[in-house]
Each structure stands twice: as structure tokens, then as C-alpha cells.
Amino acid sequence: QIRITSSRMIRVTQVDSEEELEKFSVWNVVFSFLRGKLNDTSIDVDLYSNKTCLKVELLEPGTTYSIGLSRRFDPKLFLVFFLGLLLFFCGDTLSRSQIFYYSAGISVGLLASLLVLVYVMSRVMPKKSPVYFLLVGGWSFSLYLLQLIFKNLREICKSYWQYLLGYLVLVGFLSFAVCYRYGPLENERSINLLSWALQLLGLLLMYSGIQIHPIALGLVLIAVCTKNLDYPLQWAFAAYR
């Protein structure tokens, strides 16, 4: 993990190569204004990456900053791996649970409302408006806004808790109403599709939660074999008979 600390607010941007630092891009300019200003930020480094390029923008003269490299246990990756393990082995049970159905529906509604808002604004906005070019990115721009919101969630909860509470209550109630209107899944094929989707998502999270790729792939194969171990044993017993 690379950690950048500074005496005043700075902007830190991560890019793929040195060429992107010199290349002019409209989206880079837009995101540079939207990117959070921090005086203490960190960037996770892939163990298999040959190099990591980052750009530090000084917003005020006389700003000093330092860059340090550290290696430590990341609890976020452990939580991602544990969540993937839970989804993979409990996908069958969760796909039939009404509590999971309503909880997932409300959570998706809370996260997707911003995407829907940006889509509606892009349809209503005049074609020649300068804001339209900002919204034309659509989903990628919305996902960046979500990332920016989660990164500054503590400050939002402290300063704008009234608006946040109103948003959660309103959107949560509407999402619950939509889920209640259509009801939980009853068709067996739909339940199977949801179960397979949860298990596939669980495998992806398990693979993403471990930075050493061979070990991650080995654990994924072990999980698949463990979950479906009864089928090979039944086939071997049938062949023996």
C-alpha cells in the first residue's frame, strides 16, 4: 500500500502508465475537479504489478508531502473473501429467503437510484448544454460518484445527516414497495438462476479477496469441489457397482 500524507489538501490520481500523465483528456480534467481533496490518502498496489504510477496535484503553494510504502494485513480483503465464501456456500438458502429478497431489493434500490437520476437528467438535459457532456458518460460517471460518496461517507453523515436520513427513508420505502408488489421468487427456474448468480458472485469475491493469484485460484477450485463432492462420490459408487 502506498500512503501519501501532506501538510495541506492535495489531489492524488492513479494512472496506468507515464504516458497518461502527459496525455490530455476531457474526462481527466472533469474528474480532477470532482476528485476529493485529501491530506492523507492511500493506494492499494497489486503484488503482480510491474509499476504503479500516480500523480500528486498541489492545490496550494508551499505544500509539502511524503510518500511511504507499507505491507500489512488488509481487513477489507478478508471481509471480501469471507463474503464471497458465504455467498457461494449459502447461495441456495439465500435465494429462497424472503429476508434476503427484501434486504437485497432495498440495497439495490438505494444504490441504483443515483444511476437512474443521472439517466433521467441525461434524457431531459438539452443537447447543447455543457452539463450534457458531463452526463453523457452515464454509468461510468455515476459509478464514480458512488465511489466518491462512499469515500467521504463519514463527512456526509456528520454534516448532512438530515438529508441522508430522508434519502434512506424515502428510497428504502419505495424499494420495499416495489419488492412487495412483485413478491419473492416462486418459479423454481428463477430461484435456480438467482442461486447460480449468487454462487458465481461469491467465487469472484473469493478470487478478488486474495492478492496471490495461484492461491486464490486454488481456493476457488477447492470450494467448488467441496460443494459438489457428493456428485463425484455418487458417480464413483455407481461405477463401482
mmCIF file of C-alpha atoms in Angstrom, residues 13 15 23 37 42 46 62 64 72 88 90 96 103 125 131 138 141 147 158 160 165 179 212 215 217 226 230-231 240:
data_model
loop_
_atom_site.group_PDB
_atom_site.id
_atom_site.type_symbol
_atom_site.label_atom_id
_atom_site.label_comp_id
_atom_site.label_asym_id
_atom_site.label_seq_id
_atom_site.Cartn_x
_atom_site.Cartn_y
_atom_site.Cartn_z
ATOM 1 C CA THR A 13 -4.693 10.410 -9.225
ATOM 2 C CA VAL A 15 -2.955 6.064 -13.816
ATOM 3 C CA LYS A 23 -1.981 12.916 -22.282
ATOM 4 C CA LYS A 37 -9.175 16.775 -1.765
ATOM 5 C CA SER A 42 -3.612 5.500 0.326
ATOM 6 C CA ASP A 46 -1.233 -5.280 -6.798
ATOM 7 C CA GLY A 62 4.161 25.752 -0.041
ATOM 8 C CA THR A 64 4.872 19.540 1.448
ATOM 9 C CA ARG A 72 0.273 -5.140 6.147
ATOM 10 C CA PHE A 88 -21.053 -19.397 -2.506
ATOM 11 C CA CYS A 90 -25.277 -20.256 1.242
ATOM 12 C CA ARG A 96 -35.211 -18.846 -1.143
ATOM 13 C CA SER A 103 -32.880 -6.710 2.027
ATOM 14 C CA MET A 125 -30.975 17.884 -20.463
ATOM 15 C CA VAL A 131 -23.769 19.698 -18.409
ATOM 16 C CA GLY A 138 -23.801 7.862 -17.870
ATOM 17 C CA PHE A 141 -19.818 8.810 -14.209
ATOM 18 C CA GLN A 147 -17.206 5.769 -5.175
ATOM 19 C CA LYS A 158 -21.642 14.286 10.113
ATOM 20 C CA TYR A 160 -25.687 16.318 6.084
ATOM 21 C CA LEU A 165 -31.728 10.102 6.587
ATOM 22 C CA CYS A 179 -40.375 -5.658 -3.895
ATOM 23 C CA ILE A 212 -1.767 -14.097 -4.609
ATOM 24 C CA ILE A 215 -3.600 -19.421 -4.057
ATOM 25 C CA LEU A 217 -7.476 -19.928 -7.862
ATOM 26 C CA THR A 226 -16.139 -29.290 -1.709
ATOM 27 C CA ASP A 230 -21.276 -35.684 -3.303
ATOM 28 C CA TYR A 231 -21.762 -35.915 -7.087
ATOM 29 C CA TYR A 240 -18.097 -49.472 -8.790
#
